[in-house]
Amino acid sequence: MLLLGIDIGTSSVKVCVVDAHDQRVIASAQYPDQESPIIALQTGWAEQSPDMWWQQTGQAIAMCHKKGRYHPKDISAIGIAYQMHGLVLVDKEQKVLRNSIIWCDSRAVKIGDKAFEDIGHEACLSHMLNSPGNFTAAKLAWVKQNEPEIYEQVDKVMLPGDYIAMKLTGEITTSASALSEGIFFDFQFNGLSKDITDYFDFDKELFPTVKPVFSSHGRITTAVANALQLTAGVPVTYKAGDQPNNALALNVLKPGEVAATAGTSGVIYGVSDQLAYDVQSRVNTFAHVNYTAERKRLGVLLCINGTGSLYRWIKTSFGSALSYREMNEVARKAPAGSDGLRILPFGNGAERMLNNKQVGAHILNIDLNLHSQAHVFRAANEGIACAFRYGLDIMRGNGMHPTVIRAGRTNMFLSDLFAETFVNATGVPVELYDNDGSMGAALGAGIGAEIFASAAEAFSNSKPVAYIEPTNTQQFDVIYQSWVMLLQEHLGKL
């Protein structure tokens, strides 16, 4: 029995087909090869076309089929992972009304912050576990205020994964997990937040039917099945944001377990059974994929917008002729600490862990007679690792103390240098797995379709492929303290 996983990323769409019998990936594909564009009509804005995601999904599925390693008609369930917090608006004919305002867009920060003040800090944090801040609810309010002619046509408000499921099935659903990541969910009442809908005067009919993450979200239509060479009626049985899904892919489901990613953005994601929150809303709490009203499982998420996005910029600007592997080899030619060169990796929108401030990315302490390409590459790795340490210290202050962090051997964790730098910066060992978002989505589909009796069965064959322990934390602590001083200087100027 085969499972199809679809991962709608900012950079590309990844798909894979998994054999449910042994949880083995039979084939996978990614489209496009080059990173997808982000539309920035103004400074701090970030948009993508939902139709682009759908076209890329079809291309990636076709590429996977062409490998000839399975029969497409044998796929029996579909799971979807997606970039979090994006706003997708459709009319009654299910046509997209505007580009998606995606996760790293900062235009609605002031709207969300004002809502936080007006509704009240205690009410927002105790009921929604977050400030409305720079999340989907505030982005919808921005459209209502600034594009009323579009807002008046809106039939349903969705996140990116809801949109892809709609394109597959013609049905529109959402989940408690999705509503919570948009700051539309009230954890005290386990439903749509009356505080948010009343404050922004959102019609409750704008929001789709709420279903469990692991359940049927519709069946693919005949027209779509024919176009994608699939069987009509195959169910979509799982939808989750990329970070909860990454945690699922790493079998991070129990309180105290922690996952990390270092893709376009960087994330540490820990599971808790407490309705807790950071008083400054610098780290955020959402309903995890296995959240229920009776058995609360929360995902505590630290997000750094500028991780892989910084390294991509460094590659384009300083190493365009090199592959990422070659960049990492060059970086090793510079010593730990990069001879004092420091990089702040914050140039991709407002950073929640910095109280929604836009610090910008900075290359600091450049010595024209000393520093080379190798120093820039190594300092980028170190700057990203320092940002992870900064965020993890906030999580520690809120009671999250991981003894090991699980990560997929993908994106920046493909680099031995980055993985070593990460563990020395954080002081926490890392287990690496050959799992990614598309595989997590496929296994999630198997859980939702009850092909697996439990999540434990879905991950019965999951084993770490590497274990990396800290070896040089004292030296890196010196590097980190100098990095923090520079960050504080820049924060003080804002």
CSV table of C-alpha atoms in Angstrom, one decimal:
chain,number,residue,atom,x,y,z
A,1,MET,CA,0.0,0.0,0.0
A,2,LEU,CA,1.5,3.3,-1.1
A,3,LEU,CA,1.3,6.8,0.5
A,4,LEU,CA,1.9,10.1,-1.2
A,5,GLY,CA,3.4,13.0,0.8
A,6,ILE,CA,3.4,16.6,-0.5
A,7,ASP,CA,5.4,19.3,1.2
A,8,ILE,CA,4.6,22.9,0.0
A,9,GLY,CA,7.7,24.8,0.9
A,10,THR,CA,8.7,28.4,0.3
A,11,SER,CA,11.6,27.4,-1.9
A,12,SER,CA,10.0,24.4,-3.7
A,13,VAL,CA,7.5,21.6,-3.5
A,14,LYS,CA,8.8,18.2,-2.5
A,15,VAL,CA,6.9,14.9,-2.9
A,16,CYS,CA,7.6,11.3,-2.0
A,17,VAL,CA,5.9,8.0,-2.2
A,18,VAL,CA,6.3,5.7,0.8
A,19,ASP,CA,5.6,2.0,1.0
A,20,ALA,CA,3.4,1.6,4.1
A,21,HIS,CA,4.6,-1.9,4.7
A,22,ASP,CA,8.1,-0.9,5.8
A,23,GLN,CA,7.9,2.9,5.8
A,24,ARG,CA,10.5,3.0,3.0
A,25,VAL,CA,10.7,5.9,0.5
A,26,ILE,CA,10.3,4.4,-2.9
A,27,ALA,CA,10.7,7.6,-4.9
A,28,SER,CA,10.9,11.4,-4.3
A,29,ALA,CA,11.1,14.5,-6.4
A,30,GLN,CA,11.4,18.3,-5.9
A,31,TYR,CA,10.2,21.1,-8.2
A,32,PRO,CA,11.6,23.5,-9.1
A,33,ASP,CA,15.4,23.0,-9.0
A,34,GLN,CA,16.0,26.7,-8.4
A,35,GLU,CA,14.4,28.4,-5.4
A,36,SER,CA,10.9,29.8,-6.0
A,37,PRO,CA,10.6,33.6,-6.1
A,38,ILE,CA,9.2,35.6,-3.2
A,39,ILE,CA,7.3,38.7,-4.4
A,40,ALA,CA,8.3,41.8,-2.3
A,41,LEU,CA,6.2,44.8,-3.6
A,42,GLN,CA,7.5,46.8,-0.6
A,43,THR,CA,10.2,46.5,2.1
A,44,GLY,CA,9.0,43.9,4.6
A,45,TRP,CA,6.4,42.4,2.3
A,46,ALA,CA,6.5,38.8,1.1
A,47,GLU,CA,4.0,37.1,-1.2
A,48,GLN,CA,3.8,34.0,-3.4
A,49,SER,CA,1.2,32.8,-5.8
A,50,PRO,CA,-1.0,29.8,-4.6
A,51,ASP,CA,-1.5,28.9,-8.2
A,52,MET,CA,2.3,28.6,-8.5
A,53,TRP,CA,2.3,26.1,-5.6
A,54,TRP,CA,-0.4,24.0,-7.3
A,55,GLN,CA,1.5,24.0,-10.6
A,56,GLN,CA,4.7,23.0,-8.8
A,57,THR,CA,2.8,20.2,-7.0
A,58,GLY,CA,1.7,18.7,-10.3
A,59,GLN,CA,5.2,19.0,-11.7
A,60,ALA,CA,6.8,17.3,-8.7
A,61,ILE,CA,4.2,14.5,-8.7
A,62,ALA,CA,4.8,13.9,-12.5
A,63,MET,CA,8.6,13.8,-11.9
A,64,CYS,CA,8.1,11.3,-9.1
A,65,HIS,CA,5.9,9.1,-11.4
A,66,LYS,CA,8.5,9.2,-14.2
A,67,LYS,CA,11.1,7.4,-12.0
A,68,GLY,CA,9.0,4.3,-12.7
A,69,ARG,CA,9.5,2.8,-9.3
A,70,TYR,CA,5.8,2.3,-8.5
A,71,HIS,CA,2.4,2.3,-10.1
A,72,PRO,CA,0.6,5.6,-9.4
A,73,LYS,CA,-2.7,3.9,-9.2
A,74,ASP,CA,-1.5,2.0,-6.1
A,75,ILE,CA,-1.4,5.2,-4.0
A,76,SER,CA,-4.2,5.0,-1.5
A,77,ALA,CA,-3.8,8.1,0.7
A,78,ILE,CA,-2.3,11.6,0.5
A,79,GLY,CA,-0.8,13.8,3.2
A,80,ILE,CA,0.1,17.5,2.9
A,81,ALA,CA,2.6,19.6,4.8
A,82,TYR,CA,2.9,23.3,4.1
A,83,GLN,CA,4.6,26.6,5.0
A,84,MET,CA,2.9,28.0,8.0
A,85,HIS,CA,1.0,31.2,8.6
A,86,GLY,CA,0.3,32.1,5.0
A,87,LEU,CA,-3.0,33.7,4.1
A,88,VAL,CA,-4.9,32.3,1.1
A,89,LEU,CA,-8.3,33.8,0.1
A,90,VAL,CA,-10.8,32.3,-2.4
A,91,ASP,CA,-14.2,33.3,-3.6
A,92,LYS,CA,-17.3,31.2,-4.0
A,93,GLU,CA,-15.9,29.6,-7.2
A,94,GLN,CA,-12.7,28.7,-5.3
A,95,LYS,CA,-10.7,31.1,-7.3
A,96,VAL,CA,-7.7,32.8,-5.6
A,97,LEU,CA,-8.4,36.5,-5.0
A,98,ARG,CA,-4.8,37.7,-4.4
A,99,ASN,CA,-1.3,36.4,-3.9
A,100,SER,CA,-0.7,34.7,-0.5
A,101,ILE,CA,0.7,36.9,2.2
A,102,ILE,CA,3.3,34.4,3.4
A,103,TRP,CA,4.9,33.6,6.8
A,104,CYS,CA,7.8,36.1,6.6
A,105,ASP,CA,5.7,39.1,5.5
A,106,SER,CA,5.8,41.9,8.1
A,107,ARG,CA,3.1,44.4,6.9
A,108,ALA,CA,0.6,43.5,9.6
A,109,VAL,CA,2.8,43.7,12.6
A,110,LYS,CA,1.3,46.9,13.9
A,111,ILE,CA,-2.2,45.6,13.4
A,112,GLY,CA,-1.5,42.5,15.4
A,113,ASP,CA,0.3,44.4,18.1
A,114,LYS,CA,-2.6,46.8,18.5
A,115,ALA,CA,-5.0,43.9,18.8
A,116,PHE,CA,-2.7,42.5,21.5
A,117,GLU,CA,-3.0,45.8,23.4
A,118,ASP,CA,-6.8,46.2,22.8
A,119,ILE,CA,-7.9,42.7,23.5
A,120,GLY,CA,-5.4,42.5,26.4
A,121,HIS,CA,-2.2,40.7,27.0
A,122,GLU,CA,-3.6,38.3,29.5
A,123,ALA,CA,-6.7,37.4,27.4
A,124,CYS,CA,-4.5,36.8,24.3
A,125,LEU,CA,-1.9,34.8,26.1
A,126,SER,CA,-4.2,32.7,28.3
A,127,HIS,CA,-6.7,31.9,25.5
A,128,MET,CA,-4.6,31.9,22.3
A,129,LEU,CA,-1.2,31.3,23.9
A,130,ASN,CA,0.3,34.0,21.6
A,131,SER,CA,0.0,37.6,20.6
A,132,PRO,CA,-1.9,38.2,17.4
A,133,GLY,CA,1.4,39.8,16.3
A,134,ASN,CA,2.6,38.9,12.8
A,135,PHE,CA,0.3,36.0,12.2
A,136,THR,CA,-2.5,35.1,9.7
A,137,ALA,CA,-5.3,36.8,11.7
A,138,ALA,CA,-3.5,40.2,11.5
A,139,LYS,CA,-2.7,39.6,7.8
A,140,LEU,CA,-6.4,39.0,7.1
A,141,ALA,CA,-7.2,42.3,9.0
A,142,TRP,CA,-4.7,44.1,6.8
A,143,VAL,CA,-6.6,42.9,3.7
A,144,LYS,CA,-9.9,44.0,5.2
A,145,GLN,CA,-8.5,47.5,5.9
A,146,ASN,CA,-6.5,48.0,2.8
A,147,GLU,CA,-8.2,45.9,0.1
A,148,PRO,CA,-11.9,46.1,1.0
A,149,GLU,CA,-12.9,45.2,-2.6
A,150,ILE,CA,-11.0,41.9,-2.3
A,151,TYR,CA,-12.2,41.2,1.2
A,152,GLU,CA,-15.8,41.6,0.2
A,153,GLN,CA,-15.4,38.7,-2.3
A,154,VAL,CA,-13.8,36.3,0.2
A,155,ASP,CA,-15.8,33.1,0.7
A,156,LYS,CA,-13.1,31.2,2.7
A,157,VAL,CA,-9.9,31.9,4.5
A,158,MET,CA,-7.3,29.2,4.3
A,159,LEU,CA,-3.7,28.3,5.0
A,160,PRO,CA,-1.5,27.0,2.2
A,161,GLY,CA,-2.1,23.3,2.9
A,162,ASP,CA,-5.9,23.9,3.0
A,163,TYR,CA,-5.6,25.4,-0.5
A,164,ILE,CA,-3.7,22.5,-2.0
A,165,ALA,CA,-6.2,20.0,-0.4
A,166,MET,CA,-9.0,22.1,-2.0
A,167,LYS,CA,-7.4,21.9,-5.4
A,168,LEU,CA,-7.1,18.1,-5.0
A,169,THR,CA,-10.6,17.5,-3.7
A,170,GLY,CA,-12.8,20.5,-4.2
A,171,GLU,CA,-13.5,20.5,-0.5
A,172,ILE,CA,-12.3,23.1,2.0
A,173,THR,CA,-11.4,22.1,5.6
A,174,THR,CA,-9.1,23.2,8.3
A,175,SER,CA,-8.0,21.9,11.8
A,176,ALA,CA,-7.4,23.1,15.3
A,177,SER,CA,-3.7,23.0,14.6
A,178,ALA,CA,-4.1,25.3,11.5
A,179,LEU,CA,-6.4,27.7,13.2
A,180,SER,CA,-4.0,28.0,16.2
A,181,GLU,CA,-1.1,28.8,13.9
A,182,GLY,CA,-3.2,31.6,12.4
A,183,ILE,CA,-4.1,32.8,15.9
A,184,PHE,CA,-7.7,32.1,15.3
A,185,PHE,CA,-8.1,29.3,17.9
A,186,ASP,CA,-9.1,29.7,21.6
A,187,PHE,CA,-7.5,27.0,23.7
A,188,GLN,CA,-9.7,27.6,26.7
A,189,PHE,CA,-12.9,27.0,24.7
A,190,ASN,CA,-11.3,24.7,22.0
A,191,GLY,CA,-12.8,26.5,19.1
A,192,LEU,CA,-12.7,29.6,16.9
A,193,SER,CA,-11.6,32.6,18.9
A,194,LYS,CA,-14.5,35.0,19.7
A,195,ASP,CA,-12.0,37.6,20.8
A,196,ILE,CA,-10.4,37.6,17.4
A,197,THR,CA,-13.5,37.4,15.3
A,198,ASP,CA,-15.3,40.1,17.3
A,199,TYR,CA,-12.3,42.4,17.5
A,200,PHE,CA,-11.6,42.3,13.7
A,201,ASP,CA,-15.3,41.9,12.8
A,202,PHE,CA,-14.5,38.7,10.9
A,203,ASP,CA,-17.6,36.7,9.7
A,204,LYS,CA,-17.3,33.2,11.2
A,205,GLU,CA,-18.6,31.8,7.9
A,206,LEU,CA,-15.2,32.7,6.4
A,207,PHE,CA,-13.6,29.8,8.2
A,208,PRO,CA,-13.7,26.3,6.9
A,209,THR,CA,-15.1,23.2,8.6
A,210,VAL,CA,-12.8,22.1,11.4
A,211,LYS,CA,-11.6,18.5,11.3
A,212,PRO,CA,-8.9,16.5,13.1
A,213,VAL,CA,-5.4,16.7,11.5
A,214,PHE,CA,-5.6,12.9,11.0
A,215,SER,CA,-8.9,12.5,9.2
A,216,SER,CA,-10.4,12.7,5.7
A,217,HIS,CA,-10.2,16.2,4.2
A,218,GLY,CA,-11.9,15.1,1.0
A,219,ARG,CA,-11.2,12.8,-1.9
A,220,ILE,CA,-9.5,13.7,-5.1
A,221,THR,CA,-11.8,14.5,-8.0
A,222,THR,CA,-11.9,12.6,-11.3
A,223,ALA,CA,-10.4,15.5,-13.2
A,224,VAL,CA,-7.5,15.9,-10.8
A,225,ALA,CA,-6.9,12.2,-10.7
A,226,ASN,CA,-6.7,12.0,-14.5
A,227,ALA,CA,-4.3,14.9,-14.6
A,228,LEU,CA,-2.1,13.5,-12.0
A,229,GLN,CA,-2.4,9.8,-13.0
A,230,LEU,CA,-3.9,8.9,-9.7
A,231,THR,CA,-7.1,7.0,-8.7
A,232,ALA,CA,-10.2,9.1,-8.3
A,233,GLY,CA,-11.5,9.1,-4.8
A,234,VAL,CA,-8.2,8.7,-3.0
A,235,PRO,CA,-8.5,10.6,0.3
A,236,VAL,CA,-6.4,13.4,1.7
A,237,THR,CA,-6.1,12.1,5.3
A,238,TYR,CA,-3.5,14.5,6.8
A,239,LYS,CA,-2.7,18.2,6.7
A,240,ALA,CA,-0.2,20.0,8.9
A,241,GLY,CA,2.1,23.0,9.0
A,242,ASP,CA,5.7,22.3,8.1
A,243,GLN,CA,7.1,22.5,11.6
A,244,PRO,CA,4.4,20.3,13.4
A,245,ASN,CA,4.8,18.0,10.4
A,246,ASN,CA,8.6,18.0,10.7
A,247,ALA,CA,8.2,17.0,14.3
A,248,LEU,CA,5.9,14.2,13.3
A,249,ALA,CA,8.5,13.0,10.7
A,250,LEU,CA,11.0,12.8,13.5
A,251,ASN,CA,8.5,11.0,15.8
A,252,VAL,CA,8.4,14.0,18.1
A,253,LEU,CA,5.0,13.5,19.7
A,254,LYS,CA,5.5,13.2,23.4
A,255,PRO,CA,6.0,16.0,26.0
A,256,GLY,CA,9.7,16.9,26.3
A,257,GLU,CA,10.7,15.7,22.8
A,258,VAL,CA,12.3,18.3,20.6
A,259,ALA,CA,12.9,18.7,16.8
A,260,ALA,CA,14.8,21.2,14.8
A,261,THR,CA,15.0,22.3,11.1
A,262,ALA,CA,17.3,24.7,9.3
A,263,GLY,CA,15.7,25.3,5.9
A,264,THR,CA,14.7,28.7,4.6
A,265,SER,CA,13.9,29.5,8.2
A,266,GLY,CA,15.3,27.9,11.3
A,267,VAL,CA,13.1,26.3,14.0
A,268,ILE,CA,13.3,24.5,17.3
A,269,TYR,CA,10.0,22.8,18.1
A,270,GLY,CA,9.3,21.2,21.4
A,271,VAL,CA,6.2,19.3,22.6
A,272,SER,CA,4.5,20.1,25.8
A,273,ASP,CA,1.3,19.1,27.6
A,274,GLN,CA,0.9,22.5,29.3
A,275,LEU,CA,-1.1,25.4,28.1
A,276,ALA,CA,1.9,27.7,28.7
A,277,TYR,CA,3.1,30.8,26.9
A,278,ASP,CA,6.0,33.2,26.7
A,279,VAL,CA,4.9,36.5,28.3
A,280,GLN,CA,6.6,38.4,25.4
A,281,SER,CA,5.3,36.0,22.8
A,282,ARG,CA,8.8,35.6,21.4
A,283,VAL,CA,8.3,31.8,21.1
A,284,ASN,CA,4.9,30.6,20.1
A,285,THR,CA,2.7,27.7,21.1
A,286,PHE,CA,0.3,26.0,18.7
A,287,ALA,CA,-1.8,22.8,18.7
A,288,HIS,CA,0.4,19.9,17.7
A,289,VAL,CA,-0.7,17.3,15.2
A,290,ASN,CA,-1.9,15.0,18.0
A,291,TYR,CA,-3.7,17.7,20.0
A,292,THR,CA,-7.2,17.0,21.3
A,293,ALA,CA,-9.3,18.8,23.9
A,294,GLU,CA,-8.9,15.8,26.2
A,295,ARG,CA,-5.2,15.1,25.6
A,296,LYS,CA,-3.4,18.3,25.0
A,297,ARG,CA,-0.2,18.2,23.0
A,298,LEU,CA,1.2,21.6,22.2
A,299,GLY,CA,4.1,22.6,19.9
A,300,VAL,CA,6.3,25.3,21.4
A,301,LEU,CA,8.0,26.9,18.4
A,302,LEU,CA,11.1,29.1,18.1
A,303,CYS,CA,11.4,30.5,14.6
A,304,ILE,CA,14.4,32.3,13.0
A,305,ASN,CA,13.4,33.8,9.6
A,306,GLY,CA,16.9,34.1,8.3
A,307,THR,CA,18.8,30.8,8.3
A,308,GLY,CA,18.8,29.0,4.9
A,309,SER,CA,17.7,32.3,3.4
A,310,LEU,CA,20.8,34.0,4.7
A,311,TYR,CA,23.1,31.1,3.5
A,312,ARG,CA,21.4,31.4,0.0
A,313,TRP,CA,22.2,35.1,0.0
A,314,ILE,CA,25.8,34.5,1.0
A,315,LYS,CA,26.1,31.9,-1.8
A,316,THR,CA,24.6,34.2,-4.4
A,317,SER,CA,26.8,37.2,-3.3
A,318,PHE,CA,30.1,35.5,-2.4
A,319,GLY,CA,30.1,32.0,-3.8
A,320,SER,CA,27.8,31.8,-6.8
A,321,ALA,CA,30.2,29.4,-8.7
A,322,LEU,CA,30.2,27.0,-5.7
A,323,SER,CA,27.8,24.3,-4.6
A,324,TYR,CA,26.7,24.4,-1.0
A,325,ARG,CA,28.9,21.4,-0.3
A,326,GLU,CA,31.9,23.3,-1.8
A,327,MET,CA,31.0,26.3,0.3
A,328,ASN,CA,31.1,24.2,3.5
A,329,GLU,CA,34.5,22.8,2.5
A,330,VAL,CA,35.8,26.3,1.9
A,331,ALA,CA,34.4,27.4,5.3
A,332,ARG,CA,36.5,24.9,7.1
A,333,LYS,CA,39.6,26.8,6.0
A,334,ALA,CA,38.7,29.5,8.4
A,335,PRO,CA,39.2,28.9,12.2
A,336,ALA,CA,36.4,28.6,14.6
A,337,GLY,CA,35.3,32.1,15.5
A,338,SER,CA,36.1,33.3,11.9
A,339,ASP,CA,38.8,35.6,13.3
A,340,GLY,CA,36.3,37.9,14.8
A,341,LEU,CA,34.0,38.2,11.7
A,342,ARG,CA,30.3,38.1,12.9
A,343,ILE,CA,27.1,37.8,11.0
A,344,LEU,CA,23.6,38.6,12.3
A,345,PRO,CA,21.2,36.5,10.1
A,346,PHE,CA,18.1,38.7,10.5
A,347,GLY,CA,17.2,40.0,7.1
A,348,ASN,CA,14.0,38.2,6.2
A,349,GLY,CA,11.2,40.1,7.9
A,350,ALA,CA,10.2,40.8,11.4
A,351,GLU,CA,11.7,38.3,13.9
A,352,ARG,CA,9.3,37.1,16.5
A,353,MET,CA,12.0,36.1,19.0
A,354,LEU,CA,13.3,39.7,18.8
A,355,ASN,CA,9.8,41.1,19.6
A,356,ASN,CA,8.8,41.4,16.0
A,357,LYS,CA,11.7,43.9,15.3
A,358,GLN,CA,13.3,44.1,11.9
A,359,VAL,CA,17.0,44.1,12.7
A,360,GLY,CA,18.2,43.3,9.2
A,361,ALA,CA,21.2,41.1,8.3
A,362,HIS,CA,24.7,42.5,9.1
A,363,ILE,CA,28.2,41.4,8.4
A,364,LEU,CA,30.3,42.9,11.2
A,365,ASN,CA,34.0,43.5,12.1
A,366,ILE,CA,35.3,43.0,8.5
A,367,ASP,CA,39.1,43.3,8.3
A,368,LEU,CA,40.0,43.8,4.7
A,369,ASN,CA,43.5,42.5,5.3
A,370,LEU,CA,42.5,39.4,7.1
A,371,HIS,CA,39.0,38.1,6.2
A,372,SER,CA,38.4,36.0,3.1
A,373,GLN,CA,35.6,34.1,1.4
A,374,ALA,CA,36.2,31.2,3.9
A,375,HIS,CA,35.6,33.6,6.9
A,376,VAL,CA,32.4,34.8,5.4
A,377,PHE,CA,31.1,31.3,4.9
A,378,ARG,CA,32.1,30.1,8.4
A,379,ALA,CA,30.7,33.3,10.0
A,380,ALA,CA,27.4,32.7,8.3
A,381,ASN,CA,27.2,29.2,9.9
A,382,GLU,CA,28.2,30.5,13.3
A,383,GLY,CA,25.8,33.5,13.1
A,384,ILE,CA,22.9,31.1,12.3
A,385,ALA,CA,24.0,28.8,15.2
A,386,CYS,CA,24.2,31.7,17.6
A,387,ALA,CA,20.6,32.7,16.6
A,388,PHE,CA,19.5,29.2,17.5
A,389,ARG,CA,21.3,29.4,20.8
A,390,TYR,CA,19.6,32.8,21.5
A,391,GLY,CA,16.2,31.4,20.8
A,392,LEU,CA,16.8,28.2,22.7
A,393,ASP,CA,17.8,30.2,25.8
A,394,ILE,CA,14.4,31.9,25.6
A,395,MET,CA,12.8,28.4,25.5
A,396,ARG,CA,14.9,27.3,28.4
A,397,GLY,CA,13.6,30.3,30.4
A,398,ASN,CA,10.1,29.0,29.7
A,399,GLY,CA,10.8,25.5,31.0
A,400,MET,CA,11.9,23.7,27.8
A,401,HIS,CA,15.2,21.9,28.5
A,402,PRO,CA,16.0,19.4,25.7
A,403,THR,CA,18.7,16.7,26.4
A,404,VAL,CA,18.7,15.8,22.7
A,405,ILE,CA,17.4,17.4,19.5
A,406,ARG,CA,16.2,15.4,16.5
A,407,ALA,CA,16.7,16.8,13.0
A,408,GLY,CA,16.3,15.5,9.5
A,409,ARG,CA,19.6,15.2,7.5
A,410,THR,CA,18.4,17.8,5.0
A,411,ASN,CA,18.9,21.5,4.2
A,412,MET,CA,21.7,23.0,6.4
A,413,PHE,CA,21.9,19.8,8.5
A,414,LEU,CA,23.4,18.1,5.4
A,415,SER,CA,26.6,20.0,6.4
A,416,ASP,CA,28.8,18.4,9.0
A,417,LEU,CA,30.2,21.8,9.7
A,418,PHE,CA,26.8,23.3,10.5
A,419,ALA,CA,25.7,20.4,12.6
A,420,GLU,CA,28.9,20.6,14.7
A,421,THR,CA,28.5,24.3,15.0
A,422,PHE,CA,24.9,23.9,16.1
A,423,VAL,CA,25.6,21.4,18.8
A,424,ASN,CA,28.6,23.4,20.2
A,425,ALA,CA,26.5,26.6,20.2
A,426,THR,CA,23.5,25.1,21.9
A,427,GLY,CA,25.3,22.5,24.1
A,428,VAL,CA,22.7,19.9,23.1
A,429,PRO,CA,23.4,16.7,21.1
A,430,VAL,CA,21.6,16.2,17.8
A,431,GLU,CA,20.2,12.9,16.3
A,432,LEU,CA,20.0,13.0,12.6
A,433,TYR,CA,17.4,11.1,10.6
A,434,ASP,CA,16.9,10.4,6.9
A,435,ASN,CA,13.4,11.9,7.1
A,436,ASP,CA,12.0,15.0,5.5
A,437,GLY,CA,8.7,16.9,5.3
A,438,SER,CA,7.3,15.0,2.4
A,439,MET,CA,8.0,11.7,4.1
A,440,GLY,CA,6.3,13.0,7.3
A,441,ALA,CA,3.3,14.0,5.2
A,442,ALA,CA,3.1,10.5,3.7
A,443,LEU,CA,3.3,8.7,7.0
A,444,GLY,CA,0.8,11.2,8.4
A,445,ALA,CA,-1.5,10.2,5.6
A,446,GLY,CA,-1.1,6.5,6.6
A,447,ILE,CA,-2.0,7.4,10.2
A,448,GLY,CA,-5.0,9.4,9.1
A,449,ALA,CA,-6.2,6.6,6.8
A,450,GLU,CA,-5.8,4.1,9.7
A,451,ILE,CA,-3.4,2.1,7.6
A,452,PHE,CA,-1.2,2.3,10.6
A,453,ALA,CA,-2.7,1.3,13.9
A,454,SER,CA,-0.8,4.1,15.7
A,455,ALA,CA,1.9,6.7,15.2
A,456,ALA,CA,4.3,4.3,16.9
A,457,GLU,CA,3.6,1.7,14.2
A,458,ALA,CA,4.2,4.4,11.5
A,459,PHE,CA,7.7,5.0,12.9
A,460,SER,CA,8.6,1.5,13.9
A,461,ASN,CA,11.5,1.4,11.4
A,462,SER,CA,12.8,5.0,12.1
A,463,LYS,CA,16.4,5.0,13.3
A,464,PRO,CA,18.9,7.8,13.6
A,465,VAL,CA,21.7,7.8,11.0
A,466,ALA,CA,24.1,10.0,13.1
A,467,TYR,CA,24.5,11.3,16.6
A,468,ILE,CA,26.6,14.5,17.1
A,469,GLU,CA,27.7,15.5,20.6
A,470,PRO,CA,29.2,18.9,21.6
A,471,THR,CA,33.0,19.0,21.7
A,472,ASN,CA,33.9,22.6,22.0
A,473,THR,CA,31.2,24.5,24.0
A,474,GLN,CA,33.6,26.7,26.0
A,475,GLN,CA,35.2,28.2,22.9
A,476,PHE,CA,31.8,28.7,21.2
A,477,ASP,CA,30.5,30.4,24.4
A,478,VAL,CA,33.1,33.1,23.8
A,479,ILE,CA,32.0,33.4,20.2
A,480,TYR,CA,28.4,33.6,21.3
A,481,GLN,CA,28.9,36.3,23.9
A,482,SER,CA,30.6,38.6,21.4
A,483,TRP,CA,27.7,37.9,18.9
A,484,VAL,CA,25.1,38.7,21.5
A,485,MET,CA,26.8,42.0,22.3
A,486,LEU,CA,26.6,43.0,18.7
A,487,LEU,CA,23.0,42.0,18.5
A,488,GLN,CA,22.1,44.0,21.6
A,489,GLU,CA,23.8,47.0,20.1
A,490,HIS,CA,21.6,46.8,17.0
A,491,LEU,CA,18.5,46.1,19.0
A,492,GLY,CA,19.2,49.3,21.0
A,493,LYS,CA,19.2,51.4,17.9
A,494,LEU,CA,15.6,50.3,16.9
